mmCIF file of C-alpha atoms in Angstrom:
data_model
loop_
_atom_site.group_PDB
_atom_site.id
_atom_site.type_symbol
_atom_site.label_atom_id
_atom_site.label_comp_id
_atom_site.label_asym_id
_atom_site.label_seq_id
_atom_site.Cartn_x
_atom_site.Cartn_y
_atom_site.Cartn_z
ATOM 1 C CA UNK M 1394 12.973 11.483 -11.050
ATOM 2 C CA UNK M 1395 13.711 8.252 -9.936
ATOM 3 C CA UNK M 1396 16.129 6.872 -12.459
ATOM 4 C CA UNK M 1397 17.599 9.605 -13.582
ATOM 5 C CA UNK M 1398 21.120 11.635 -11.806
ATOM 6 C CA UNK M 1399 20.419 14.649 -10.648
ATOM 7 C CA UNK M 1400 22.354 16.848 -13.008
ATOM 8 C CA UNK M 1401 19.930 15.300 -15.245
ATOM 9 C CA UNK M 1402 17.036 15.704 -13.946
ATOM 10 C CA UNK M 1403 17.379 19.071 -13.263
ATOM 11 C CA UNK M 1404 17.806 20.071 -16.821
ATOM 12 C CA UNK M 1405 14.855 17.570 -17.274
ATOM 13 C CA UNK M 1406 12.282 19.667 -14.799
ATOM 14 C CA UNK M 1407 13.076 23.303 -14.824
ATOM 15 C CA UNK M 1408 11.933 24.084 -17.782
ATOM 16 C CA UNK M 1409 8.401 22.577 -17.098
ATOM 17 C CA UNK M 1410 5.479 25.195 -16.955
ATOM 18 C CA UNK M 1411 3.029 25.362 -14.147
ATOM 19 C CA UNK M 1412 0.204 24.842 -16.840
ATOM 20 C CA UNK M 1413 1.999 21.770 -17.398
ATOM 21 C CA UNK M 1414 2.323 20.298 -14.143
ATOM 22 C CA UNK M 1415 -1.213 21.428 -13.770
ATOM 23 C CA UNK M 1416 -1.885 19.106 -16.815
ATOM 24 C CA UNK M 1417 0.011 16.044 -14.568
ATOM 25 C CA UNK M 1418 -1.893 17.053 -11.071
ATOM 26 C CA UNK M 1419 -4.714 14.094 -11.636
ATOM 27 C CA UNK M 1420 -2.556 11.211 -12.990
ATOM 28 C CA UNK M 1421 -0.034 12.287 -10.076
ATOM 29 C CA UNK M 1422 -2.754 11.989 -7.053
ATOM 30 C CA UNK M 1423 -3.742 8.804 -9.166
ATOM 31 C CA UNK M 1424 -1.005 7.136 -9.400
ATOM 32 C CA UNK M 1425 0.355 7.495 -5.910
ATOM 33 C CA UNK M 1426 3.232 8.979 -6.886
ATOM 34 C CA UNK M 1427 2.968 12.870 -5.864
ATOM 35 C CA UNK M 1428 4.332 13.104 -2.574
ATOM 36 C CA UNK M 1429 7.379 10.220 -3.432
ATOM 37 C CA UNK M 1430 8.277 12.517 -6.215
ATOM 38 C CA UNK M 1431 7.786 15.554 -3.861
ATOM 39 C CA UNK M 1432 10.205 13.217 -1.562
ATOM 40 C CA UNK M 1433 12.176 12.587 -3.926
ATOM 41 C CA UNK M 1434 13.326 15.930 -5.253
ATOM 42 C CA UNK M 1435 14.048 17.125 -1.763
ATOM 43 C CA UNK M 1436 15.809 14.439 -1.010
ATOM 44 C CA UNK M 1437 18.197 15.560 -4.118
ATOM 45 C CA UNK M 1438 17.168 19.615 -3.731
ATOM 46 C CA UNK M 1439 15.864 19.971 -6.715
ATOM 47 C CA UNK M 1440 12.204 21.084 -5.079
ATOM 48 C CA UNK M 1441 13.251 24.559 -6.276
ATOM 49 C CA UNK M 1442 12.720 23.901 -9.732
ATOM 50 C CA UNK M 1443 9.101 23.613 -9.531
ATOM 51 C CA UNK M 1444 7.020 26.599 -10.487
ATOM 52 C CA UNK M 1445 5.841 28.015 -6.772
ATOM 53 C CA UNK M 1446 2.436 27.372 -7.305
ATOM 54 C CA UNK M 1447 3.338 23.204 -7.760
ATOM 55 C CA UNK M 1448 5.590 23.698 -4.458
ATOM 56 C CA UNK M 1449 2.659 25.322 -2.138
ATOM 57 C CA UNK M 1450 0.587 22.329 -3.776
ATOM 58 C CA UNK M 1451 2.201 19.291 -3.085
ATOM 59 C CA UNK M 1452 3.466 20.759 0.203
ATOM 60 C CA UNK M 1453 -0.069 20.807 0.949
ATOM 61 C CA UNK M 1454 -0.987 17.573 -0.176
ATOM 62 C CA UNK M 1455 1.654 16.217 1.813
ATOM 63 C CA UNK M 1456 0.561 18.001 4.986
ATOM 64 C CA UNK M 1457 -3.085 17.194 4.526
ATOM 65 C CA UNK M 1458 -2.198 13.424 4.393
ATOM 66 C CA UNK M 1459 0.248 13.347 7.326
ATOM 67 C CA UNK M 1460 -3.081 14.409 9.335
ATOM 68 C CA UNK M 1461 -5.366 11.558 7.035
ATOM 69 C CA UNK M 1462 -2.700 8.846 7.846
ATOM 70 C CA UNK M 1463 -2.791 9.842 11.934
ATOM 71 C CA UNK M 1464 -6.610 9.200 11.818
ATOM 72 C CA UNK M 1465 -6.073 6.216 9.653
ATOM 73 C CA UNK M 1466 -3.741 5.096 12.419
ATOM 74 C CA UNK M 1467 -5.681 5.775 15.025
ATOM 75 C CA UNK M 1468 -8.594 3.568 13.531
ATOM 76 C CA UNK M 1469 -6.312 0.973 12.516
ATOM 77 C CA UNK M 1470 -5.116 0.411 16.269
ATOM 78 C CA UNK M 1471 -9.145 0.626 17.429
ATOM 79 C CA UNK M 1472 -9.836 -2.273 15.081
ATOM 80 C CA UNK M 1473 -6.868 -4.113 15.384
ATOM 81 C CA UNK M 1474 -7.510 -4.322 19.350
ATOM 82 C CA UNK M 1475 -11.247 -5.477 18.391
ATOM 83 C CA UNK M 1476 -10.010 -8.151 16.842
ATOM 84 C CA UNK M 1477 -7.400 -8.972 19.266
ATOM 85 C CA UNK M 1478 -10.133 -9.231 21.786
ATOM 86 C CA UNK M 1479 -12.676 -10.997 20.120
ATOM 87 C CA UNK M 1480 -10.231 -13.446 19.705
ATOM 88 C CA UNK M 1481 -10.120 -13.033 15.666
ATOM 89 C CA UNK M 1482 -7.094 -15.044 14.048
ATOM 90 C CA UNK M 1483 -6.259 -12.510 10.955
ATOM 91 C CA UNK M 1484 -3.081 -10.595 10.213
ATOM 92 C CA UNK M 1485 -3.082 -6.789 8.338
ATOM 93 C CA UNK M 1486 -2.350 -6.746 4.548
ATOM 94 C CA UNK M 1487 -0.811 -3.812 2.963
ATOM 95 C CA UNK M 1488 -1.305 -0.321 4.501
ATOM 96 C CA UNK M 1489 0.754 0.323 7.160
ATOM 97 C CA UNK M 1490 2.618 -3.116 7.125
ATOM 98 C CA UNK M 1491 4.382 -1.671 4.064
ATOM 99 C CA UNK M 1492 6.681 0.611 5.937
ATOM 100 C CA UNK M 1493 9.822 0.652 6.326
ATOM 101 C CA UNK M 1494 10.723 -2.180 3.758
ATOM 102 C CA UNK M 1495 8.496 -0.389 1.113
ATOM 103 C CA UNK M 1496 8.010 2.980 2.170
ATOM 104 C CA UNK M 1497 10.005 5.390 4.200
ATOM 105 C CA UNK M 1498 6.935 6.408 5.996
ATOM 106 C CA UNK M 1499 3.307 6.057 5.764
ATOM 107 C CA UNK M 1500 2.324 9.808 5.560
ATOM 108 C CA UNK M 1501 3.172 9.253 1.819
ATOM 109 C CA UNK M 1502 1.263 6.389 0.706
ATOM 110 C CA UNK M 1503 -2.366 7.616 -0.181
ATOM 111 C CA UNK M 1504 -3.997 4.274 2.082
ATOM 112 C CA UNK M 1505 -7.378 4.614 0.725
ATOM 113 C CA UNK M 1506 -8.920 1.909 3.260
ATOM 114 C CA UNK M 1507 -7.609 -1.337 5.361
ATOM 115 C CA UNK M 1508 -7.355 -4.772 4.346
ATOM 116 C CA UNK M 1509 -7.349 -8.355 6.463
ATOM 117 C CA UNK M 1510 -6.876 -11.689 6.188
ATOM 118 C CA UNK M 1511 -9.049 -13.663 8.519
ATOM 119 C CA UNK M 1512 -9.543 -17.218 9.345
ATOM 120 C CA UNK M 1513 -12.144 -18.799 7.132
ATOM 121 C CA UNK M 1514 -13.442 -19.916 10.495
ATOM 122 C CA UNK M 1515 -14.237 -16.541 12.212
ATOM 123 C CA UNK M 1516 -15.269 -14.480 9.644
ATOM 124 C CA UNK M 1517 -18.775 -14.026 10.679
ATOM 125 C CA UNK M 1518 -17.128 -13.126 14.597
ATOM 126 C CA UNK M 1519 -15.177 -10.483 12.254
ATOM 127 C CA UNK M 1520 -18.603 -9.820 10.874
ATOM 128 C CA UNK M 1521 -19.837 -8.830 14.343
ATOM 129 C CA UNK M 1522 -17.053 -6.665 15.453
ATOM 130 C CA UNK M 1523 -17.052 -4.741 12.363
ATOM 131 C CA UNK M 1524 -20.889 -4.511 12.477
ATOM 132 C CA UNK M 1525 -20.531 -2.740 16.568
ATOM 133 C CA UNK M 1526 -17.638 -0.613 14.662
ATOM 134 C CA UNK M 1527 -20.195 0.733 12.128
ATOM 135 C CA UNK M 1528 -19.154 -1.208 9.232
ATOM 136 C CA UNK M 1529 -21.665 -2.711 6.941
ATOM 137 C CA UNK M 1530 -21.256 -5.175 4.532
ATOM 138 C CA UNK M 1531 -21.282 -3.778 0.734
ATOM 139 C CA UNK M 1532 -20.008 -6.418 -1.047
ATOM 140 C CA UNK M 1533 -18.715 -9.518 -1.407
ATOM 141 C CA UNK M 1534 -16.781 -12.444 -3.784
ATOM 142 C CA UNK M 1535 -15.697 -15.191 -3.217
ATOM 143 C CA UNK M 1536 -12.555 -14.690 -1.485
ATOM 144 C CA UNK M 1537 -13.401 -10.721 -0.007
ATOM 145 C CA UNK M 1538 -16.248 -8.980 1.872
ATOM 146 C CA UNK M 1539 -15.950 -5.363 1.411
ATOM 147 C CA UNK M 1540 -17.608 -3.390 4.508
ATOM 148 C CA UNK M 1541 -18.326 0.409 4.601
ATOM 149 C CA UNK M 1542 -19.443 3.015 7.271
ATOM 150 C CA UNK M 1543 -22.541 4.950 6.462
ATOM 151 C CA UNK M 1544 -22.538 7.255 3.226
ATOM 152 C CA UNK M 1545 -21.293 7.173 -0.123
ATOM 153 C CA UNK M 1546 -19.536 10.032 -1.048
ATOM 154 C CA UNK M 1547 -18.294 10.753 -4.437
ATOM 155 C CA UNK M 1548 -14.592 11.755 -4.553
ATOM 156 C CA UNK M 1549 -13.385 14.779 -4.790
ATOM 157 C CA UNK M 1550 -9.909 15.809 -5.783
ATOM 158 C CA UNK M 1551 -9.395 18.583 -4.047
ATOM 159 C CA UNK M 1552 -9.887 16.657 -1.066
ATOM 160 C CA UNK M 1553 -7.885 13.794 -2.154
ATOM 161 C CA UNK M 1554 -5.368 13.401 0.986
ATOM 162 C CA UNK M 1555 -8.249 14.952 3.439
ATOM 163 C CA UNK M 1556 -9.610 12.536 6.054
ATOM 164 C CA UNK M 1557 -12.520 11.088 4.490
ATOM 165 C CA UNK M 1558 -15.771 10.663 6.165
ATOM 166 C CA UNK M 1559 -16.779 7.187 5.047
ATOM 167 C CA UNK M 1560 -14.134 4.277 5.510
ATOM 168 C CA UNK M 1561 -13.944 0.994 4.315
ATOM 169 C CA UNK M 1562 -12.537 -2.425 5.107
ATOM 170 C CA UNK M 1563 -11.617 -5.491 2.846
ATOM 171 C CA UNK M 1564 -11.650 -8.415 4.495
ATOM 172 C CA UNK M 1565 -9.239 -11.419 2.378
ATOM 173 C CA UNK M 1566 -9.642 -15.263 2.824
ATOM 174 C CA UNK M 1567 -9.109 -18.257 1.247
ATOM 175 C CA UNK M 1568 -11.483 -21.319 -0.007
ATOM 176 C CA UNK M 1569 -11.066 -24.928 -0.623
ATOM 177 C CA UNK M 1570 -12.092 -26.847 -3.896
ATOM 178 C CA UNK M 1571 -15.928 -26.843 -2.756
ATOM 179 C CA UNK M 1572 -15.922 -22.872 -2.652
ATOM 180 C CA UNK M 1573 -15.907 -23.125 1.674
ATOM 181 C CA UNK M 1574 -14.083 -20.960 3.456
ATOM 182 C CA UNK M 1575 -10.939 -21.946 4.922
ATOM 183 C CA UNK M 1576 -7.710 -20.805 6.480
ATOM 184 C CA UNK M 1577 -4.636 -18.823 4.915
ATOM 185 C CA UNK M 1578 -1.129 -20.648 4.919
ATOM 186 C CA UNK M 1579 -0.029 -17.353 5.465
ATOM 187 C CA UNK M 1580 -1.392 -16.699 8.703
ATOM 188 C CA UNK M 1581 0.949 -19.485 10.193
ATOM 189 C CA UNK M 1582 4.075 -17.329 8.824
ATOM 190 C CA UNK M 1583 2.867 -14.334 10.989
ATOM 191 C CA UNK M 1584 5.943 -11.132 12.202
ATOM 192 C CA UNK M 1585 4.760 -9.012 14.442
ATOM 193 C CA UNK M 1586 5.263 -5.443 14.243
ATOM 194 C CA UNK M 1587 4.974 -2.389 16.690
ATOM 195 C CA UNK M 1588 4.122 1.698 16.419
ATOM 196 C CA UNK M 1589 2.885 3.865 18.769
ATOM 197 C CA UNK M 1590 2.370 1.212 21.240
ATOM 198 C CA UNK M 1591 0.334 -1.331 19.156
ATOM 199 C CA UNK M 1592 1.670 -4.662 18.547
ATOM 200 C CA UNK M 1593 0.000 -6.110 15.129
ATOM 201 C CA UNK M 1594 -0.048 -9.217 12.545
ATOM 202 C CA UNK M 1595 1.632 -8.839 9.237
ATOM 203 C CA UNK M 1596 2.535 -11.111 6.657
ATOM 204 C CA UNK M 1597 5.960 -12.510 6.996
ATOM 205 C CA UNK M 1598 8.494 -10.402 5.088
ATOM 206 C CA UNK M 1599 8.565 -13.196 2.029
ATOM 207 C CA UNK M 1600 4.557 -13.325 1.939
ATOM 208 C CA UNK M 1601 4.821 -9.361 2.002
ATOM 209 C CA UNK M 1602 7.141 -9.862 -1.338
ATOM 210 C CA UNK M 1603 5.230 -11.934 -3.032
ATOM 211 C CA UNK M 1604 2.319 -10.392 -2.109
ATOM 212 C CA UNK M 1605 3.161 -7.030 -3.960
ATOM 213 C CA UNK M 1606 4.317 -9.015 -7.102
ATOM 214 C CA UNK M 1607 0.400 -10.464 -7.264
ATOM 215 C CA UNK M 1608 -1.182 -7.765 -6.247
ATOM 216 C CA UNK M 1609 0.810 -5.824 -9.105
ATOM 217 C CA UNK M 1610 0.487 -8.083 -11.419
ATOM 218 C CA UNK M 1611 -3.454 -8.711 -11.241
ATOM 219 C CA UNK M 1612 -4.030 -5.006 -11.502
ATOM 220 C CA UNK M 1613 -1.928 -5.290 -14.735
ATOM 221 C CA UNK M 1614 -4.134 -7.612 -16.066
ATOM 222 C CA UNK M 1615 -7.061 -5.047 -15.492
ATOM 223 C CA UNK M 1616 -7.894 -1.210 -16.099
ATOM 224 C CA UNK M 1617 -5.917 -0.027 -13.503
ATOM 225 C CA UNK M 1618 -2.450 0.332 -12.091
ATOM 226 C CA UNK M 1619 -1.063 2.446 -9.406
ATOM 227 C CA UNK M 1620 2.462 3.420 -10.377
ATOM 228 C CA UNK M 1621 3.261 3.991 -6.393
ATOM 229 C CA UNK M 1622 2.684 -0.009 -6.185
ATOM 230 C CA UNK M 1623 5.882 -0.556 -8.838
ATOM 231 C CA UNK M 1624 7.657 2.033 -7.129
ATOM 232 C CA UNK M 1625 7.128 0.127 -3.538
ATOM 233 C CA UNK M 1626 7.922 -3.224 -4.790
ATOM 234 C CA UNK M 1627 11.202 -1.576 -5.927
ATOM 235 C CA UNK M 1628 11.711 -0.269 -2.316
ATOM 236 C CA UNK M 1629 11.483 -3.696 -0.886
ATOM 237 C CA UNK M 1630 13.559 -5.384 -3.293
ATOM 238 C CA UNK M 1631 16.198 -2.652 -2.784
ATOM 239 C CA UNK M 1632 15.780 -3.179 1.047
ATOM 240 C CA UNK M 1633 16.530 -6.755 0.908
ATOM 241 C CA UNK M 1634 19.222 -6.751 -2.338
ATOM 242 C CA UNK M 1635 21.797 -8.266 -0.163
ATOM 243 C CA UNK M 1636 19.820 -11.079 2.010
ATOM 244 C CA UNK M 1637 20.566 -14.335 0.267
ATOM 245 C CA UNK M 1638 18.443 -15.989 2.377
ATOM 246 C CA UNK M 1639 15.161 -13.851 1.769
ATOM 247 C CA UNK M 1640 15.427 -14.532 -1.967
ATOM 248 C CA UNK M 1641 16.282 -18.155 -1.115
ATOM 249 C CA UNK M 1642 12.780 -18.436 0.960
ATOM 250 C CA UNK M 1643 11.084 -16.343 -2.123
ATOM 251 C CA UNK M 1644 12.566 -19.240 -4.867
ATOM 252 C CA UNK M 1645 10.442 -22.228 -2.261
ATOM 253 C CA UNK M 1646 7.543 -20.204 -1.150
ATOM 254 C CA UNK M 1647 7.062 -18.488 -5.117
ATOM 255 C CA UNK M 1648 7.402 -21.736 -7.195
ATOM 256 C CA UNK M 1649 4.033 -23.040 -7.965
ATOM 257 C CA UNK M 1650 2.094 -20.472 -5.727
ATOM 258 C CA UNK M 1651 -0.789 -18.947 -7.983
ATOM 259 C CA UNK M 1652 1.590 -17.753 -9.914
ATOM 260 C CA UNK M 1653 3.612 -15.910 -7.408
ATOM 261 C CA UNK M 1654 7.150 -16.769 -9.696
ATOM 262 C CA UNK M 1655 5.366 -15.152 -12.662
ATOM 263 C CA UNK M 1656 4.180 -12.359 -11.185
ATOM 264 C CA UNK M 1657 7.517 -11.774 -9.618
ATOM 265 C CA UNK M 1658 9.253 -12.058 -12.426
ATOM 266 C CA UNK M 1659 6.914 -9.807 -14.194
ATOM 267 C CA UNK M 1660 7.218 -6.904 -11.695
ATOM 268 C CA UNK M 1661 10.890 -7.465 -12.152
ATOM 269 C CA UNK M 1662 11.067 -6.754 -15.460
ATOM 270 C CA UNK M 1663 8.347 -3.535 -14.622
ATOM 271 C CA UNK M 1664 10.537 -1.896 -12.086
ATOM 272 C CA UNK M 1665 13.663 -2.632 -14.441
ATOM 273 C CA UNK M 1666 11.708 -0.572 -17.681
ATOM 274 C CA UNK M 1667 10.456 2.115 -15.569
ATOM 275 C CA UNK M 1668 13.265 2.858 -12.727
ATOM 276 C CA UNK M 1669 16.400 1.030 -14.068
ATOM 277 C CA UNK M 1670 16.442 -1.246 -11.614
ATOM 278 C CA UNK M 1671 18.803 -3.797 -10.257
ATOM 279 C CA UNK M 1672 17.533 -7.227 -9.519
ATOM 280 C CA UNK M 1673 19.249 -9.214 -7.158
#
């Protein structure tokens, strides 16, 4: 659907059974990719070729996550503020960040929970606002604290793009050579965006980019990929095809970074396999 012209494509989908979509309906919701595709074919009118039963459904889904992503939103702005207040240097990561450059809107990314990175230096301030937010600590390595509100619920798919009762924050940072914690390079490359009358941290647009290429590439080097993530990386490649000066900032910031060249090169080859895509 995403390669392909849409003579093609057509000829590709209509003769697809509803038992067989029904067959695709859990790698879909896992993947991420449900309501692009669902995007995707009414962006070329080719919706009518699924059976009815797959139209009601993903019309559905996609309606029951435009109301999940609102009360994301609206929790995303309360603890963005908190920060603000306390005082917090920290910037978001992923989420909502990712649109427009990745995503034409956020009511089609399934966000499953909100991710920082905080100064080594105030993350036990962050601690204490997330604590008075009803966050708990779960978890933690040694670069990410994982908090959670009260319950554990098992997922349920039929629920999948519902508003979920317990939420969850990851909270990034970075440690020097003795294991302390310490402060991100990154958060001295801050943009600032707006929506809906909040002003936020994000990563610069280059730390974004490279940020997608690690993040997809260290999930390919474990059981689990989101297709959606290839498919976004894509997005903001595409968005930025022409801006010689982006990809000459992504050459000095990616050399030598982790690994940041590698993985970029890797999710360039990725996107290339699976969407035919151009690289710049």
């Amino acid at each position: 659907a995403f390669r392909e012209p849409s003579d093609g494509l057509y000829a590709l989908l209509l003769p697809l059974s509803a038992a067989q979509w029904e067959q695709s309906y859990y790698w879909l919701d896992a993947s991420g990719m449900a309501l692009y595709l669902l995007d995707r074919l009414q962006a070329l009118n080719l919706v009518e070729t699924l059976p009815s039963v797959v139209r009601t459904r993903l019309r559905q889904n996609l309606a029951d996550n435009f109301i999940r992503s609102g009360t994301m939103f609206c929790e995303f702005a309360e603890l963005n503020r908190a920060f603000q207040t306390a005082g917090i240097d920290y910037c978001n990561l992923k989420g909502f960040t990712l649109a427009p450059d990745s995503c034409p809107d956020s009511s089609l990314r399934t966000q499953l929970d909100f991710d920082f990175i905080v100064d080594g230096a105030h993350l036990e301030l962050c601690r204490e606002v997330l604590t008075r937010k009803g966050f708990v600590l779960r978890g933690a390595t040694a670069v990410v604290w994982e908090f959670k509100t009260a319950g554990d619920e098992l997922a349920n798919i039929a629920d999948f793009y519902k508003p979920k009762g317990q939420r969850c924050v990851e909270i990034h940072f970075s440690i020097t050579n003795d294991a302390e914690p310490s402060r991100d390079a990154r958060l001295d490359r801050l943009r600032w965006m707006h929506r809906d009358g909040l002003d936020f941290p994000a990563l610069s647009r280059v730390d974004q980019f490279l940020g997608q290429a690690t993040h997809l590439l260290a999930h390919l080097c474990g059981p689990c990929t989101r297709l959606a993530w290839a498919l976004e990386f894509k997005r903001h490649m595409d968005s930025r095809f022409d801006d010689r000066a982006f990809w000459q900032e992504v050459c000095r910031n990616g050399v030598g970074d982790h690994g940041a060249d590698v993985a970029v090169g890797v999710a360039c080859v990725m996107i290339q396999e699976l969407f035919g895509a151009s690289i710049p």
